[in-house]
Amino acid sequence: MKKILSLFLTCFITTVYGQNSAVIDSLTHVLKLKKESKEKAELFIELGNQYKSQNNELAVVYADSAIRLAKSLNYTQAHVDALRLKGFSNRISGKLEKAISHYNEMIELSQDIDYKKGIAQAKSGKGIIYFIKGDFKQSLVENEAAVKIGKEIDDPDVLVEAYNNLSNTCYGIGAHKKSLFFRQMVIQLYKKAENKRELAVAYMNLGVFHYYRKDYDKALINYKKAASIHDETMDSEKAVTLNNIALVFENIDQLDSALFYYKQSKLIGERLNYNRLLGWTYTGLGVVNQKQGKLQEAKQLLDKALVTRETLGDNFEISKTYIALGDNYKLENNIQQAISYYQKAVNKSKANESVFYLEDALQKLQEIYKEKGDFLNAYKYHEEYHLIKDSLQNKENIEKITLLEAEFNFQKERDSLKAQNKIKDIALENSQIKASNNRNINILLSTLLLVSLCFIVIVFREQKVKGKLNKQLSKQSQELKELNRKKNKLFALVSHDLKSPMNRLFGLVYLLKNDLLEGKEKEEMLNALDKNAIGVNTLLTNLLSWVSFEEGNLSLKAEEINLSNRIQSIIDWIKPAANLKKITISKELTENCFVKMDANSFDLIFRNLLSNAIKFVDKNGNVQIRGKKLGQHIELEIQDNGVGMPIEKIDQIFSDTNHRSSLGTMGEKGTGLGLNLVREHVKMNGGNIRVESKIDEGTSFFITLKIFKPIPSEKDNVLY
């Protein structure tokens, strides 16, 4: 994941040119002379664009000035362009939701004035944000919409931005051929437009693509193509080219060559005050010095990179610098400082709502705690690292499916066109036959009349049959959609909710297998292992029951069940999980109370309800099970003194469509299927279920079942 973001940022840096002081001075001078006008609003935007590579906050100030003036002049297009600048600046600062709100406002205003380019640019901007957040599917959707508009208005700038974004997203989900295709599309567009500056950038981005494929020879070829186009007006692009060439040499361990090109890039960056590039260059120089064992020099350079990025508000790259500094302190054997910087990287990534660099930082923490002998913390970060990694892998798999679906839909459109052409050919052939018949109409009038009548009858019958078939097809289509929805839901449950507890089990087994635990730690881990085994068992039971229920294959076998004995066996089964939170489970049931129902259903119902109670009760809490006779029925109550639920939550917990599970008091997770299955199994066994709950007081589930054998007491409301 870190690699994917680096690909995006390296491509991005080639399109943001360094601040030109002479241009800024000139624009500022003209701005002072201008009266309130449309030209002044455009000048504010141009100044903001000049500053966005240097000072995000100042860029936003100019954007706000442009918006105020544009509103007063009712100059909506300038308002839209200024919002784009604000969206960009907030995106770079890690304020992703704020940036999305600016892009959404862009779309609304652009629609009001039919400014299609503004809509496309906003879509591309949103596509980049979804890419950063790891939502590749939505990134594809937004950028494909931008491409569609770009083709409609024939705007190369819109197409280039969207193609570059699509290339990054396709690379992120492993569709490398598709990614390369979009890169080459950009090159063709700039060749056609004879735009040398942007063509150099396009070759640079193609070099970046090959760099991350580890095809360093092709990367250097494309970097050199870019360099051959650079002239004296393109120093900022030249600096980026030198920086990327240095990256190649760094990765093939030709460190002296890497230092040479980084230093050349740094000289140009410092002369142009190109701080965004300098952040990259200082980091590159720091890492190379680190590899050469020059740790003091590396620290100084990384500190400079950090200051530069903090000045820019470049929050994503701040995380990367924290990790590099953590590595440096680790090499110096300053473990505490290393941990501090890795933790800063984790916190910064989470604050930015970005998964990029988070995975790397968590892995570093896991490794350093393991080396330190702190296996509890090592396990903690091991678990979090794998949860993030699994989540990203699942997301990437879904996006690959999305890409295949897009290609399938495209093929379907082509097949549809072929079918339509075939229909036209058939229609043409039919018209020729009719023309031939018309030439003989006088001779065959009576026959034609008879044929026409037969034809009407046949058509009527065909239409009737066709109508029935259409209804059947429509019904089958809906059934297939529902089946597909349920299949996707099952895939999501299995891939995430089963994989997470299994990862915890693997981590615990690893610690125990290698004799890394002893005494109290070992006892705690064994309890945790027991609890995880219970969790996996419950999950699998629920999933299998759900599948059987959905397929209509669930068969029930009624048998006599002694309530007290059966519930006691379930309490014994779940005790390890309760003991881990020091929760007391008690029951008040008579020994001679029987019900007749399916034993598997009974176990599923009460295992889920007790698991649910334990999940939402704090340490040292209580769970009570009691019974009360109501005529020929018994009402069983499972009561806990946990966190409770609000009224709106109570209304949702038995919903067919609600499968969202809340976290327990110790972060326990679940599929969200349990209570839904409880309701169905109670209903199938002729019972009823209801729930009462108060926030901070606890929850009670009441299950009413028919008594099989008489209970000695003849009075209602007797405690059992």
XYZ file of C-alpha atoms in Angstrom:
720
model
C 0.000 0.000 0.000
C 2.885 2.325 0.764
C 4.185 1.664 -2.745
C 0.858 2.655 -4.311
C 0.794 6.019 -2.542
C 4.398 6.667 -3.522
C 3.388 6.029 -7.131
C 0.570 8.569 -6.817
C 2.694 11.193 -5.089
C 5.628 10.780 -7.457
C 3.285 11.231 -10.410
C 1.611 14.104 -8.636
C 4.872 15.923 -7.931
C 5.698 15.994 -11.628
C 2.564 18.040 -12.302
C 3.011 20.668 -9.582
C 5.699 23.066 -10.636
C 7.873 25.072 -8.321
C 6.943 28.512 -7.176
C 8.215 31.180 -9.592
C 9.106 34.273 -7.532
C 9.210 36.559 -10.569
C 5.739 35.449 -11.664
C 4.365 35.917 -8.148
C 5.874 39.393 -7.854
C 4.411 40.359 -11.208
C 0.956 38.963 -10.383
C 0.965 40.670 -6.972
C 1.854 44.008 -8.573
C -0.933 43.703 -11.168
C -3.386 42.627 -8.456
C -2.798 45.869 -6.507
C -3.665 47.924 -9.573
C -6.824 46.039 -10.447
C -10.269 47.171 -9.368
C -12.961 44.736 -8.304
C -13.496 42.783 -11.515
C -13.566 39.319 -13.050
C -9.898 39.713 -13.972
C -9.025 40.349 -10.315
C -10.862 37.181 -9.236
C -8.841 35.226 -11.826
C -5.621 36.819 -10.516
C -6.429 35.642 -6.975
C -6.818 32.091 -8.323
C -3.579 32.269 -10.329
C -1.655 33.485 -7.268
C -3.164 30.666 -5.210
C -2.049 28.146 -7.829
C 1.480 29.593 -7.694
C 1.586 29.225 -3.917
C 0.030 25.736 -3.674
C 3.414 24.054 -4.167
C 4.951 26.287 -1.494
C 2.394 27.295 1.133
C -1.026 25.639 1.303
C -2.397 28.096 3.844
C -1.565 31.096 1.640
C -3.063 29.301 -1.367
C -6.332 28.882 0.583
C -6.285 32.602 1.551
C -6.127 33.594 -2.137
C -8.832 31.043 -2.996
C -11.131 32.520 -0.320
C -10.481 36.045 -1.665
C -11.399 34.840 -5.152
C -14.612 33.235 -3.855
C -15.723 36.404 -2.031
C -15.135 38.516 -5.122
C -16.706 35.954 -7.481
C -19.857 35.848 -5.339
C -20.183 39.643 -5.349
C -19.793 39.674 -9.160
C -21.977 36.579 -9.674
C -18.959 35.078 -11.497
C -19.741 31.399 -10.927
C -16.939 29.925 -13.057
C -14.274 31.707 -10.981
C -16.063 30.496 -7.834
C -15.785 26.926 -9.171
C -12.073 27.300 -10.050
C -11.332 28.720 -6.586
C -13.118 25.752 -4.949
C -10.906 23.433 -6.979
C -7.837 25.185 -5.535
C -9.253 24.815 -1.995
C -10.017 21.138 -2.630
C -6.439 20.556 -3.763
C -4.920 22.380 -0.766
C -7.098 20.559 1.768
C -6.322 17.238 0.110
C -2.582 17.849 0.445
C -3.072 18.853 4.093
C -4.846 15.562 4.795
C -8.270 17.206 5.290
C -9.968 14.735 2.984
C -13.613 15.195 4.008
C -13.251 18.970 3.730
C -11.752 18.560 0.266
C -14.653 16.320 -0.818
C -17.151 18.955 0.372
C -15.387 21.560 -1.844
C -15.525 19.218 -4.847
C -19.234 18.498 -4.232
C -19.928 22.236 -4.120
C -17.974 22.566 -7.388
C -20.283 20.032 -9.015
C -23.457 21.810 -7.821
C -22.298 25.233 -9.043
C -20.990 23.835 -12.345
C -24.335 22.125 -13.016
C -26.124 25.456 -12.472
C -24.148 27.086 -15.317
C -23.604 23.902 -17.399
C -19.830 24.162 -16.828
C -18.941 20.575 -17.726
C -15.209 21.020 -17.318
C -15.775 22.043 -13.687
C -17.849 18.896 -13.071
C -15.133 16.699 -14.615
C -12.348 18.347 -12.595
C -14.335 17.881 -9.387
C -14.917 14.208 -10.244
C -11.174 13.727 -10.812
C -10.403 15.473 -7.511
C -12.799 13.174 -5.662
C -11.276 10.197 -7.457
C -7.842 11.058 -6.032
C -9.249 11.345 -2.511
C -10.992 7.959 -2.704
C -7.700 6.529 -4.003
C -5.848 7.921 -0.967
C -8.513 6.508 1.356
C -8.114 3.086 -0.278
C -11.619 3.093 -1.798
C -10.463 2.051 -5.273
C -13.943 1.207 -6.539
C -15.263 4.726 -5.953
C -12.028 6.159 -7.368
C -12.676 4.241 -10.613
C -16.293 5.440 -10.714
C -15.378 9.134 -10.280
C -12.520 9.114 -12.800
C -14.489 7.156 -15.426
C -17.196 9.837 -15.130
C -14.515 12.504 -15.686
C -13.248 10.666 -18.808
C -16.786 10.501 -20.212
C -17.217 14.264 -19.809
C -13.690 14.953 -21.153
C -14.513 13.051 -24.342
C -17.873 14.800 -24.631
C -16.317 18.297 -24.457
C -13.077 17.197 -26.188
C -10.835 18.661 -23.456
C -7.317 17.110 -23.335
C -6.563 18.568 -19.871
C -9.597 16.862 -18.340
C -8.777 13.568 -20.068
C -5.118 13.650 -19.008
C -5.962 14.216 -15.335
C -8.542 11.423 -15.349
C -6.304 8.998 -17.297
C -3.424 9.580 -14.860
C -5.746 8.929 -11.917
C -7.157 5.794 -13.556
C -3.618 4.567 -14.192
C -2.754 4.975 -10.499
C -5.942 3.230 -9.367
C -5.526 0.329 -11.805
C -1.948 -0.077 -10.606
C -3.214 -0.107 -7.028
C -5.542 -3.049 -7.683
C -2.907 -4.941 -9.672
C -4.305 -4.253 -13.170
C -0.873 -3.245 -14.463
C -1.615 -3.621 -18.177
C -4.610 -1.345 -17.831
C -2.487 1.113 -15.846
C 0.148 1.145 -18.612
C -2.583 1.647 -21.235
C -3.777 4.852 -19.529
C -0.194 6.161 -19.211
C 0.314 5.642 -22.958
C -3.009 7.376 -23.688
C -1.670 10.484 -21.929
C 1.528 10.425 -24.023
C -0.478 10.174 -27.258
C -2.668 13.125 -26.244
C 0.342 15.367 -25.561
C 2.128 14.282 -28.749
C -0.976 15.201 -30.722
C -1.198 18.581 -28.943
C 2.583 19.137 -29.391
C 2.793 20.132 -25.734
C 6.478 19.535 -24.919
C 6.267 20.451 -21.253
C 3.436 18.070 -20.475
C 4.901 15.383 -22.751
C 8.035 15.420 -20.587
C 5.827 14.983 -17.516
C 4.020 12.091 -19.220
C 7.309 10.314 -19.946
C 8.276 10.941 -16.323
C 5.085 9.265 -15.104
C 5.634 6.327 -17.458
C 9.110 6.004 -15.934
C 7.511 5.963 -12.478
C 5.225 3.131 -13.608
C 8.206 1.018 -14.709
C 10.114 1.981 -11.554
C 7.444 0.431 -9.334
C 7.360 -2.640 -11.567
C 11.100 -2.874 -10.720
C 11.903 -2.608 -14.430
C 14.651 -0.069 -13.713
C 16.092 -0.090 -17.245
C 12.757 1.017 -18.769
C 12.318 3.534 -15.961
C 15.674 5.156 -16.804
C 14.874 5.144 -20.550
C 11.680 7.139 -19.947
C 13.345 9.470 -17.429
C 16.000 10.212 -20.063
C 13.289 10.895 -22.661
C 11.805 13.393 -20.222
C 15.238 14.917 -19.571
C 15.909 15.311 -23.311
C 12.790 17.498 -23.620
C 13.676 19.756 -20.676
C 14.998 23.189 -21.553
C 15.990 26.277 -19.568
C 12.316 27.116 -18.863
C 11.688 23.748 -17.253
C 14.031 23.699 -14.255
C 11.355 22.484 -11.840
C 10.573 19.436 -14.033
C 14.311 18.820 -14.444
C 14.681 18.729 -10.666
C 11.942 16.106 -10.445
C 13.615 14.036 -13.167
C 16.913 14.112 -11.279
C 15.131 13.125 -8.064
C 13.505 10.127 -9.742
C 16.757 9.003 -11.367
C 18.296 9.121 -7.875
C 15.467 6.865 -6.624
C 16.370 4.253 -9.245
C 20.038 4.254 -8.219
C 19.032 4.107 -4.534
C 16.968 0.976 -5.163
C 19.732 -0.831 -7.065
C 22.180 0.130 -4.276
C 24.354 2.403 -6.414
C 24.391 4.840 -3.524
C 27.100 7.216 -4.789
C 25.134 7.799 -8.010
C 21.956 8.239 -5.982
C 23.652 10.913 -3.815
C 24.909 12.734 -6.916
C 21.458 13.030 -8.522
C 19.718 13.874 -5.214
C 22.200 16.716 -4.650
C 21.660 18.047 -8.193
C 17.901 17.985 -7.607
C 18.332 19.696 -4.228
C 20.365 22.549 -5.735
C 17.623 23.377 -8.236
C 14.893 22.966 -5.594
C 16.633 25.380 -3.211
C 17.181 27.922 -6.000
C 13.486 27.790 -6.975
C 12.185 27.565 -3.369
C 10.438 24.403 -4.522
C 9.681 23.102 -1.028
C 7.437 20.200 -1.994
C 10.258 18.664 -4.037
C 12.799 19.494 -1.326
C 10.789 17.429 1.152
C 11.279 14.422 -1.121
C 14.941 15.195 -1.832
C 15.915 15.685 1.830
C 14.205 12.383 2.674
C 16.007 10.596 -0.173
C 19.372 11.988 0.921
C 18.599 10.991 4.521
C 17.750 7.398 3.562
C 20.893 7.063 1.398
C 23.094 8.367 4.233
C 21.300 5.931 6.536
C 22.206 3.032 4.233
C 25.815 4.222 4.197
C 25.881 4.204 7.998
C 26.123 8.016 8.288
C 23.375 8.211 10.883
C 24.058 11.737 12.167
C 23.989 13.215 8.644
C 20.852 11.175 7.911
C 19.087 12.536 11.008
C 19.897 16.142 10.088
C 18.523 15.689 6.576
C 15.374 13.900 7.805
C 14.794 16.679 10.353
C 15.000 19.199 7.490
C 12.510 17.114 5.504
C 10.148 17.080 8.495
C 10.332 20.862 8.968
C 9.731 21.396 5.236
C 6.704 19.110 5.188
C 5.250 20.584 8.368
C 5.563 24.054 6.819
C 3.698 22.830 3.756
C 1.137 20.960 5.845
C 1.974 17.847 3.794
C 0.513 15.420 6.338
C 0.793 12.249 4.265
C 4.519 12.635 3.730
C 5.038 13.642 7.376
C 4.081 10.035 8.244
C 6.763 8.737 5.863
C 9.393 11.006 7.444
C 8.406 9.842 10.948
C 9.018 6.242 9.844
C 12.433 7.118 8.351
C 13.407 8.908 11.595
C 12.217 5.892 13.579
C 14.488 3.676 11.448
C 17.396 6.027 12.123
C 16.901 5.920 15.913
C 16.563 2.135 15.761
C 19.928 1.887 13.976
C 21.388 4.105 16.726
C 19.901 1.614 19.237
C 17.720 4.381 20.685
C 14.708 2.067 20.883
C 12.421 4.347 22.865
C 12.793 7.204 20.365
C 12.285 4.785 17.482
C 9.021 3.556 19.033
C 7.955 7.177 19.602
C 8.381 8.081 15.912
C 6.709 4.907 14.648
C 3.765 5.675 16.943
C 3.653 9.245 15.605
C 3.392 7.804 12.091
C 0.474 5.593 13.183
C -1.331 8.497 14.854
C -0.778 10.847 11.901
C -2.030 8.247 9.394
C -5.157 7.589 11.462
C -5.786 11.326 11.875
C -5.589 11.705 8.088
C -8.079 8.831 7.620
C -5.420 7.311 5.366
C -4.273 3.700 5.320
C -1.102 4.646 3.449
C 2.057 4.299 5.582
C -0.147 3.003 8.446
C 0.560 -0.603 7.474
C 4.336 0.076 7.376
C 4.357 1.850 10.757
C 2.372 -0.949 12.448
C 4.748 -3.570 11.071
C 7.747 -1.591 12.376
C 6.175 -1.427 15.860
C 5.420 -5.155 15.815
C 9.049 -5.973 14.898
C 10.673 -3.595 17.401
C 8.564 -4.839 20.327
C 9.332 -8.436 19.366
C 13.082 -7.673 19.320
C 12.684 -5.910 22.658
C 11.040 -9.009 24.186
C 7.739 -7.221 24.845
C 5.558 -9.921 23.308
C 2.217 -8.548 24.504
C 2.758 -5.285 22.603
C 4.274 -7.219 19.691
C 1.097 -9.279 19.523
C -1.084 -6.159 19.798
C 0.552 -4.491 16.783
C 0.791 -7.814 14.931
C -3.001 -8.116 15.211
C -3.667 -4.527 14.125
C -1.189 -4.837 11.229
C -2.906 -7.949 9.880
C -6.367 -6.444 10.280
C -5.270 -3.472 8.133
C -3.512 -5.745 5.646
C -6.508 -8.090 5.357
C -8.879 -5.146 4.965
C -6.767 -3.708 2.139
C -6.431 -7.103 0.450
C -10.205 -7.635 0.571
C -10.777 -4.132 -0.818
C -8.252 -4.684 -3.625
C -9.912 -8.013 -4.518
C -13.304 -6.300 -4.696
C -11.856 -3.569 -6.951
C -10.358 -6.200 -9.279
C -13.839 -7.710 -9.561
C -15.205 -4.210 -10.244
C -12.707 -3.748 -13.077
C -13.674 -7.124 -14.568
C -17.355 -6.175 -14.274
C -16.656 -2.916 -16.136
C -14.952 -4.821 -18.954
C -17.801 -7.373 -18.974
C -20.386 -4.567 -19.269
C -18.419 -3.064 -22.144
C -18.440 -6.439 -23.915
C -22.166 -6.701 -23.230
C -22.721 -3.321 -24.917
C -20.816 -4.495 -27.991
C -22.809 -7.744 -28.104
C -25.997 -5.729 -27.810
C -24.991 -3.583 -30.809
C -24.265 -6.727 -32.831
C -27.677 -8.101 -31.896
C -29.366 -4.856 -32.952
C -27.569 -4.945 -36.321
C -28.710 -8.539 -36.803
C -32.293 -7.497 -36.092
C -31.963 -4.717 -38.672
C -30.672 -7.233 -41.240
C -33.615 -9.530 -40.528
C -36.020 -6.602 -40.793
C -34.499 -5.637 -44.158
C -34.837 -9.204 -45.398
C -38.471 -9.285 -44.276
C -39.209 -6.034 -46.085
C -37.753 -7.489 -49.294
C -39.983 -10.536 -48.949
C -43.006 -8.277 -48.434
C -42.082 -6.277 -51.531
C -41.964 -9.480 -53.552
C -45.378 -10.499 -52.267
C -46.813 -7.098 -53.095
C -45.976 -7.585 -56.790
C -48.350 -10.567 -56.858
C -51.005 -9.047 -54.609
C -53.737 -8.915 -57.286
C -53.358 -12.607 -58.091
C -53.086 -13.799 -54.495
C -55.538 -11.371 -52.850
C -57.751 -13.978 -51.302
C -54.781 -16.084 -50.216
C -53.030 -13.047 -48.740
C -56.132 -12.143 -46.767
C -56.183 -15.634 -45.275
C -52.445 -15.494 -44.563
C -52.859 -12.063 -42.949
C -55.551 -13.376 -40.655
C -53.346 -16.323 -39.724
C -50.443 -13.967 -39.198
C -52.480 -11.789 -36.819
C -53.474 -14.854 -34.827
C -49.856 -16.075 -34.674
C -48.556 -12.638 -33.669
C -51.210 -12.349 -30.986
C -50.244 -15.755 -29.611
C -46.545 -14.914 -29.826
C -47.088 -11.627 -27.992
C -48.993 -13.448 -25.292
C -46.217 -16.032 -24.930
C -43.588 -13.276 -25.056
C -45.374 -11.398 -22.266
C -45.344 -14.502 -20.065
C -41.673 -15.103 -20.839
C -40.819 -11.482 -20.001
C -42.557 -11.790 -16.657
C -40.664 -15.013 -15.926
C -37.365 -13.426 -16.990
C -38.047 -10.378 -14.826
C -38.803 -12.601 -11.841
C -35.680 -14.692 -12.455
C -33.610 -11.518 -12.814
C -34.808 -10.258 -9.434
C -34.113 -13.650 -7.866
C -30.594 -13.655 -9.339
C -29.946 -10.128 -8.037
C -31.098 -11.163 -4.565
C -28.975 -14.323 -4.744
C -25.971 -12.257 -5.821
C -26.562 -9.816 -2.945
C -26.660 -12.670 -0.448
C -23.551 -14.232 -2.000
C -21.640 -10.941 -1.689
C -22.792 -10.590 1.911
C -21.583 -14.115 2.693
C -18.209 -13.491 0.994
C -17.744 -10.322 3.037
C -18.588 -12.124 6.282
C -16.249 -15.049 5.612
C -13.311 -12.935 4.344
C -13.334 -10.405 7.175
C -15.072 -11.823 10.229
C -13.563 -15.307 9.971
C -10.089 -14.118 8.965
C -9.722 -11.669 11.856
C -10.182 -14.228 14.694
C -8.013 -16.724 12.783
C -5.199 -14.155 12.625
C -5.483 -13.742 16.389
C -5.307 -17.509 16.816
C -2.185 -17.730 14.634
C -0.524 -14.958 16.638
C -1.277 -16.659 19.966
C -0.114 -20.053 18.696
C 3.130 -18.481 17.470
C 3.863 -16.995 20.896
C 3.096 -20.267 22.679
C 4.903 -22.477 20.155
C 8.130 -20.530 20.541
C 7.988 -20.544 24.359
C 7.891 -16.754 24.433
C 5.424 -16.646 27.338
C 5.533 -17.800 30.917
C 3.681 -17.440 34.212
C 0.790 -14.999 34.238
C 1.315 -13.949 30.613
C 0.990 -17.567 29.492
C -2.196 -18.042 31.506
C -3.694 -14.861 30.016
C -2.806 -15.964 26.511
C -4.276 -19.455 27.038
C -7.527 -17.842 28.199
C -7.440 -15.611 25.117
C -6.826 -18.689 22.932
C -9.821 -20.428 24.521
C -11.968 -17.361 23.967
C -10.917 -17.119 20.302
C -11.719 -20.792 19.752
C -15.203 -20.188 21.178
C -15.579 -17.158 18.905
C -14.555 -19.074 15.785
C -16.877 -21.962 16.700
C -19.822 -19.578 17.177
C -19.020 -17.796 13.923
C -18.863 -21.023 11.894
C -22.050 -22.377 13.505
C -23.889 -19.151 12.694
C -22.586 -19.043 9.119
C -23.542 -22.670 8.430
C -26.974 -22.138 9.981
C -27.458 -18.961 7.945
C -26.507 -20.712 4.694
C -28.858 -23.626 5.428
C -31.658 -21.227 6.299
C -31.149 -19.117 3.150
C -31.080 -22.215 0.921
C -34.165 -23.683 2.613
C -32.253 -26.795 3.692
C -32.615 -26.303 7.445
C -34.387 -29.322 8.950
C -35.536 -29.445 12.579
C -35.730 -32.533 14.792
C -37.796 -31.981 17.926
C -36.649 -33.733 21.115
C -37.116 -33.433 24.870
C -34.733 -30.923 26.444
C -34.142 -30.446 30.166
C -33.797 -26.671 30.420
C -31.580 -26.553 33.504
C -29.143 -29.252 32.349
C -28.861 -27.992 28.762
C -28.319 -24.369 29.776
C -25.707 -25.437 32.339
C -23.735 -27.210 29.583
C -23.815 -24.007 27.507
C -22.638 -21.987 30.532
C -19.733 -24.428 30.989
C -18.877 -24.051 27.281
C -18.746 -20.269 27.366
C -17.055 -19.881 30.784
C -13.525 -19.240 29.380
C -14.797 -16.145 27.587
C -16.616 -14.976 30.725
C -13.583 -15.650 32.940
C -11.414 -13.457 30.726
C -13.623 -10.502 31.729
C -14.303 -11.871 35.247
C -18.028 -12.049 34.505
C -20.299 -14.147 36.764
C -23.022 -16.256 35.086
C -25.816 -17.584 37.322
C -29.082 -19.464 36.658
C -32.290 -19.872 38.633
C -34.145 -22.775 36.987
C -35.957 -25.822 38.329
C -34.442 -29.219 37.534
C -37.610 -30.794 36.105
C -38.663 -28.293 33.433
C -38.699 -29.653 29.869
C -39.395 -28.185 26.437
C -39.620 -29.998 23.094
C -37.601 -28.400 20.301
C -34.588 -28.913 18.030
C -31.435 -29.329 20.178
C -29.171 -27.562 17.668
C -31.577 -24.623 17.569
C -31.609 -24.496 21.373
C -27.788 -24.414 21.520
C -27.553 -21.756 18.797
C -30.111 -19.534 20.536
C -28.562 -19.609 23.999
C -24.917 -19.612 22.885
C -25.567 -16.471 20.858
C -27.517 -14.734 23.618
C -24.880 -15.538 26.278
C -22.039 -14.519 23.908
C -23.886 -11.273 23.234
C -24.344 -10.601 26.956
C -20.651 -11.230 27.727
C -19.627 -9.042 24.805
C -21.461 -5.974 26.141
C -20.781 -6.401 29.876
C -17.778 -4.701 31.497
C -15.245 -6.550 33.634
C -16.635 -7.967 36.910
C -20.180 -7.826 35.514
C -23.084 -10.251 35.916
C -25.306 -12.324 33.625
C -28.397 -14.018 35.073
C -30.689 -16.665 33.558
C -34.098 -17.214 35.142
C -37.442 -18.746 34.184
C -41.089 -17.915 34.864
C -44.135 -20.092 34.145
C -46.898 -18.457 32.085
C -49.758 -20.976 31.751
C -48.550 -23.760 29.448
C -45.435 -21.794 28.518
C -42.195 -20.834 30.219
C -40.561 -17.443 29.755
C -36.754 -17.528 29.985
C -34.904 -14.280 30.717
C -31.197 -13.677 29.961
C -30.348 -10.483 31.848
C -27.033 -8.595 31.936
C -25.863 -5.401 33.632
C -23.936 -4.208 30.574
C -23.934 -1.038 28.485
C -27.541 -1.343 27.303
C -29.073 -0.058 24.044
C -31.011 3.024 22.907
C -34.599 2.531 21.681
C -33.682 2.960 18.002
C -31.085 0.184 18.299
C -33.636 -2.176 19.880
C -35.914 -1.654 16.864
C -33.096 -2.680 14.485
C -31.425 -5.691 16.113
C -33.814 -8.283 14.644
C -33.972 -6.632 11.200
C -33.473 -8.856 8.120
C -31.244 -6.222 6.506
C -29.291 -5.123 9.568
C -26.123 -7.205 9.865
C -23.871 -4.551 11.419
C -22.165 -5.622 14.606
C -21.122 -3.166 17.326
C -17.815 -3.521 19.153
C -17.939 -5.038 22.646
C -16.564 -3.475 25.832
C -13.112 -4.953 25.052
C -13.279 -4.380 21.302
C -14.912 -7.769 20.541
C -16.263 -8.092 17.024
C -18.996 -10.167 15.421
C -20.783 -10.816 12.136
C -24.111 -9.237 13.065
C -25.883 -12.485 12.085
C -26.327 -13.909 15.604
C -29.464 -12.158 16.810
C -31.129 -12.487 13.416
C -30.563 -16.247 13.574
C -31.803 -16.367 17.183
C -35.104 -14.790 16.126
C -35.549 -17.217 13.203
C -34.753 -20.327 15.264
C -37.064 -19.256 18.111
C -39.847 -18.655 15.579
C -39.274 -22.004 13.779
C -39.552 -23.840 17.121
C -42.901 -22.205 17.921
C -41.600 -19.613 20.385
C -41.454 -15.830 20.750
C -38.638 -13.419 21.609
C -38.574 -9.829 22.841
C -35.985 -7.484 24.349
C -35.872 -4.734 26.980
C -32.892 -2.473 27.535
C -31.753 0.748 29.196
C -28.505 2.552 28.478
C -25.884 2.003 31.226
C -28.239 -0.375 33.082
C -28.263 -3.490 30.930
C -30.327 -5.656 28.592
C -32.814 -8.521 29.020
C -33.836 -10.977 26.287
C -37.110 -12.859 26.947
C -37.826 -16.145 25.151
C -41.210 -17.842 25.508
C -41.348 -21.609 24.791
C -44.124 -24.177 25.210
C -43.646 -26.552 28.195
C -43.384 -30.209 27.207
C -43.834 -31.867 30.605
C -45.994 -30.434 33.414
C -44.265 -28.407 36.086
C -45.346 -29.294 39.687
C -46.551 -25.775 40.549
C -50.018 -24.857 39.298
C -49.531 -21.114 39.785
C -48.380 -18.697 37.125
C -45.449 -16.325 37.665
C -43.451 -18.945 39.599
C -39.682 -18.603 39.350
C -37.904 -21.533 37.674
